[in-house]
Amino acid sequence: REGPRKRGSVPQYGILLMRLQLAVLYLETGLAKLPSGPWKSGDAIAIYMVSIYSQWKVNLFGDWMWLSTMATYAVHLLELLLPILLFLPKTRVLAILLGLSLHAGIAITSPLLVIFSISMIPGYLAFLDGDKIDWLARKLRRQATNAED
């Protein structure tokens, strides 16, 4: 039996569940795309950019379809690797930066998916320890103060 908790401490299972939820979301998304034609062919990003989700609805790739292919495979690989990279301490910060970049790209290219991208941020924050979150909060407060001056 555990002794009394220190004042202000909380059980860690909530954080673990948030981490697992993010990992399962990416793993499921990555696996679901494996049999998909556009993800296999590398055309998924080009198709997305002319879909109703795209802010511009233009073929940005035109003569550069190789760029769409590379972006498609990079996104798919990232979705498959994030569940692993987030749980490894040596790759955690890189994984968080890559995941946040992915969702920044989604938010920039699709006004319909901005809320989705923002809602993914807390899942990444669950992988940071309290000291890193405090450091980040201090840095953001300093930048906000400097911006006001």
CSV table of C-alpha atoms in Angstrom, one decimal:
chain,number,residue,atom,x,y,z
A,1,ARG,CA,0.0,0.0,0.0
A,2,GLU,CA,1.2,3.5,-0.9
A,3,GLY,CA,1.7,6.2,1.7
A,4,PRO,CA,0.0,9.5,1.4
A,5,ARG,CA,0.8,11.6,-1.6
A,6,LYS,CA,2.8,14.8,-1.4
A,7,ARG,CA,0.6,17.8,-1.5
A,8,GLY,CA,0.2,18.9,-5.1
A,9,SER,CA,1.2,15.6,-6.7
A,10,VAL,CA,-1.2,13.8,-9.0
A,11,PRO,CA,-1.3,10.2,-10.2
A,12,GLN,CA,0.7,9.7,-13.4
A,13,TYR,CA,-1.7,7.3,-15.1
A,14,GLY,CA,-3.5,10.2,-16.8
A,15,ILE,CA,-0.3,11.3,-18.5
A,16,LEU,CA,0.4,7.7,-19.5
A,17,LEU,CA,-3.1,7.4,-21.0
A,18,MET,CA,-2.6,10.6,-23.0
A,19,ARG,CA,0.7,9.3,-24.3
A,20,LEU,CA,-0.8,6.0,-25.3
A,21,GLN,CA,-3.8,7.7,-26.9
A,22,LEU,CA,-1.4,9.8,-29.1
A,23,ALA,CA,0.7,6.7,-30.0
A,24,VAL,CA,-2.4,4.6,-30.9
A,25,LEU,CA,-3.8,7.5,-33.0
A,26,TYR,CA,-0.6,7.7,-35.1
A,27,LEU,CA,-0.2,3.9,-35.3
A,28,GLU,CA,-3.8,3.4,-36.5
A,29,THR,CA,-3.6,6.2,-39.0
A,30,GLY,CA,-0.3,4.9,-40.4
A,31,LEU,CA,-1.5,1.3,-40.6
A,32,ALA,CA,-4.9,2.3,-42.2
A,33,LYS,CA,-3.0,4.1,-45.0
A,34,LEU,CA,-0.9,1.1,-45.9
A,35,PRO,CA,-3.5,-0.4,-48.4
A,36,SER,CA,-4.6,3.0,-49.7
A,37,GLY,CA,-3.8,3.6,-53.3
A,38,PRO,CA,-2.8,7.3,-53.1
A,39,TRP,CA,-0.5,6.7,-50.1
A,40,LYS,CA,1.1,3.8,-52.0
A,41,SER,CA,1.6,5.7,-55.2
A,42,GLY,CA,2.8,8.9,-53.4
A,43,ASP,CA,-0.1,11.0,-54.7
A,44,ALA,CA,-1.9,11.6,-51.4
A,45,ILE,CA,-0.5,15.1,-50.7
A,46,ALA,CA,-1.1,16.2,-54.3
A,47,ILE,CA,-4.7,15.0,-54.0
A,48,TYR,CA,-5.1,16.7,-50.6
A,49,MET,CA,-3.9,20.0,-52.0
A,50,VAL,CA,-6.7,20.1,-54.6
A,51,SER,CA,-9.4,18.8,-52.2
A,52,ILE,CA,-12.0,20.6,-50.2
A,53,TYR,CA,-9.7,20.6,-47.3
A,54,SER,CA,-7.0,22.7,-49.0
A,55,GLN,CA,-6.9,26.4,-48.5
A,56,TRP,CA,-5.7,27.0,-52.1
A,57,LYS,CA,-7.3,24.2,-54.1
A,58,VAL,CA,-4.6,24.4,-56.7
A,59,ASN,CA,-2.1,21.8,-58.0
A,60,LEU,CA,1.0,23.2,-56.2
A,61,PHE,CA,3.0,20.3,-57.5
A,62,GLY,CA,2.3,20.4,-61.2
A,63,ASP,CA,5.6,19.5,-62.8
A,64,TRP,CA,7.0,18.5,-59.5
A,65,MET,CA,5.1,15.4,-58.6
A,66,TRP,CA,8.2,13.9,-57.1
A,67,LEU,CA,7.8,16.5,-54.3
A,68,SER,CA,4.3,15.3,-53.6
A,69,THR,CA,5.6,11.7,-53.6
A,70,MET,CA,8.4,12.6,-51.1
A,71,ALA,CA,6.0,14.5,-48.9
A,72,THR,CA,3.4,11.7,-49.0
A,73,TYR,CA,6.0,9.0,-48.0
A,74,ALA,CA,7.5,11.3,-45.4
A,75,VAL,CA,4.2,12.0,-43.7
A,76,HIS,CA,3.3,8.3,-43.8
A,77,LEU,CA,6.6,7.2,-42.4
A,78,LEU,CA,6.4,9.8,-39.7
A,79,GLU,CA,2.9,8.6,-38.6
A,80,LEU,CA,4.3,5.0,-38.4
A,81,LEU,CA,7.4,6.0,-36.5
A,82,LEU,CA,6.1,8.7,-34.1
A,83,PRO,CA,4.6,6.1,-31.6
A,84,ILE,CA,8.1,4.6,-31.2
A,85,LEU,CA,10.1,7.9,-31.3
A,86,LEU,CA,7.9,9.6,-28.7
A,87,PHE,CA,8.6,6.9,-26.2
A,88,LEU,CA,12.4,6.8,-26.6
A,89,PRO,CA,14.0,9.5,-24.5
A,90,LYS,CA,16.8,10.1,-27.0
A,91,THR,CA,14.4,10.8,-29.9
A,92,ARG,CA,11.5,12.4,-27.9
A,93,VAL,CA,12.3,16.1,-28.5
A,94,LEU,CA,12.8,15.4,-32.2
A,95,ALA,CA,9.6,13.5,-32.4
A,96,ILE,CA,7.7,16.3,-30.7
A,97,LEU,CA,9.1,18.9,-33.1
A,98,LEU,CA,8.3,16.7,-36.1
A,99,GLY,CA,4.8,16.0,-34.9
A,100,LEU,CA,4.1,19.7,-34.1
A,101,SER,CA,5.5,20.6,-37.6
A,102,LEU,CA,3.2,18.1,-39.2
A,103,HIS,CA,0.2,19.7,-37.5
A,104,ALA,CA,1.4,23.2,-38.2
A,105,GLY,CA,1.5,22.2,-41.9
A,106,ILE,CA,-2.0,20.8,-41.7
A,107,ALA,CA,-3.3,24.0,-40.0
A,108,ILE,CA,-1.6,26.2,-42.6
A,109,THR,CA,-2.9,24.3,-45.6
A,110,SER,CA,-6.4,23.6,-44.3
A,111,PRO,CA,-8.6,26.1,-42.5
A,112,LEU,CA,-11.1,23.2,-41.9
A,113,LEU,CA,-8.5,21.3,-39.9
A,114,VAL,CA,-7.1,24.0,-37.7
A,115,ILE,CA,-9.0,22.9,-34.6
A,116,PHE,CA,-7.9,19.3,-35.2
A,117,SER,CA,-4.2,20.4,-35.3
A,118,ILE,CA,-4.5,22.5,-32.2
A,119,SER,CA,-6.3,19.7,-30.3
A,120,MET,CA,-3.2,17.4,-31.0
A,121,ILE,CA,-0.8,19.7,-29.1
A,122,PRO,CA,-1.7,18.5,-25.5
A,123,GLY,CA,-0.8,15.0,-26.5
A,124,TYR,CA,2.7,16.1,-27.3
A,125,LEU,CA,3.0,18.1,-24.1
A,126,ALA,CA,2.2,14.9,-22.2
A,127,PHE,CA,5.7,13.6,-23.3
A,128,LEU,CA,7.5,16.5,-21.6
A,129,ASP,CA,8.4,16.5,-18.0
A,130,GLY,CA,7.4,19.2,-15.6
A,131,ASP,CA,10.8,21.0,-15.8
A,132,LYS,CA,10.6,21.3,-19.6
A,133,ILE,CA,7.0,22.5,-19.5
A,134,ASP,CA,8.0,25.2,-16.9
A,135,TRP,CA,11.0,26.2,-19.0
A,136,LEU,CA,8.7,26.5,-22.1
A,137,ALA,CA,6.1,28.5,-20.2
A,138,ARG,CA,8.8,31.0,-18.9
A,139,LYS,CA,10.2,31.3,-22.4
A,140,LEU,CA,6.7,32.0,-23.9
A,141,ARG,CA,6.0,34.5,-21.2
A,142,ARG,CA,9.2,36.4,-21.8
A,143,GLN,CA,8.5,36.5,-25.6
A,144,ALA,CA,5.0,37.8,-24.9
A,145,THR,CA,6.4,40.5,-22.6
A,146,ASN,CA,9.0,41.5,-25.1
A,147,ALA,CA,6.4,41.6,-27.9
A,148,GLU,CA,4.3,44.0,-25.8
A,149,ASP,CA,7.2,46.5,-25.3
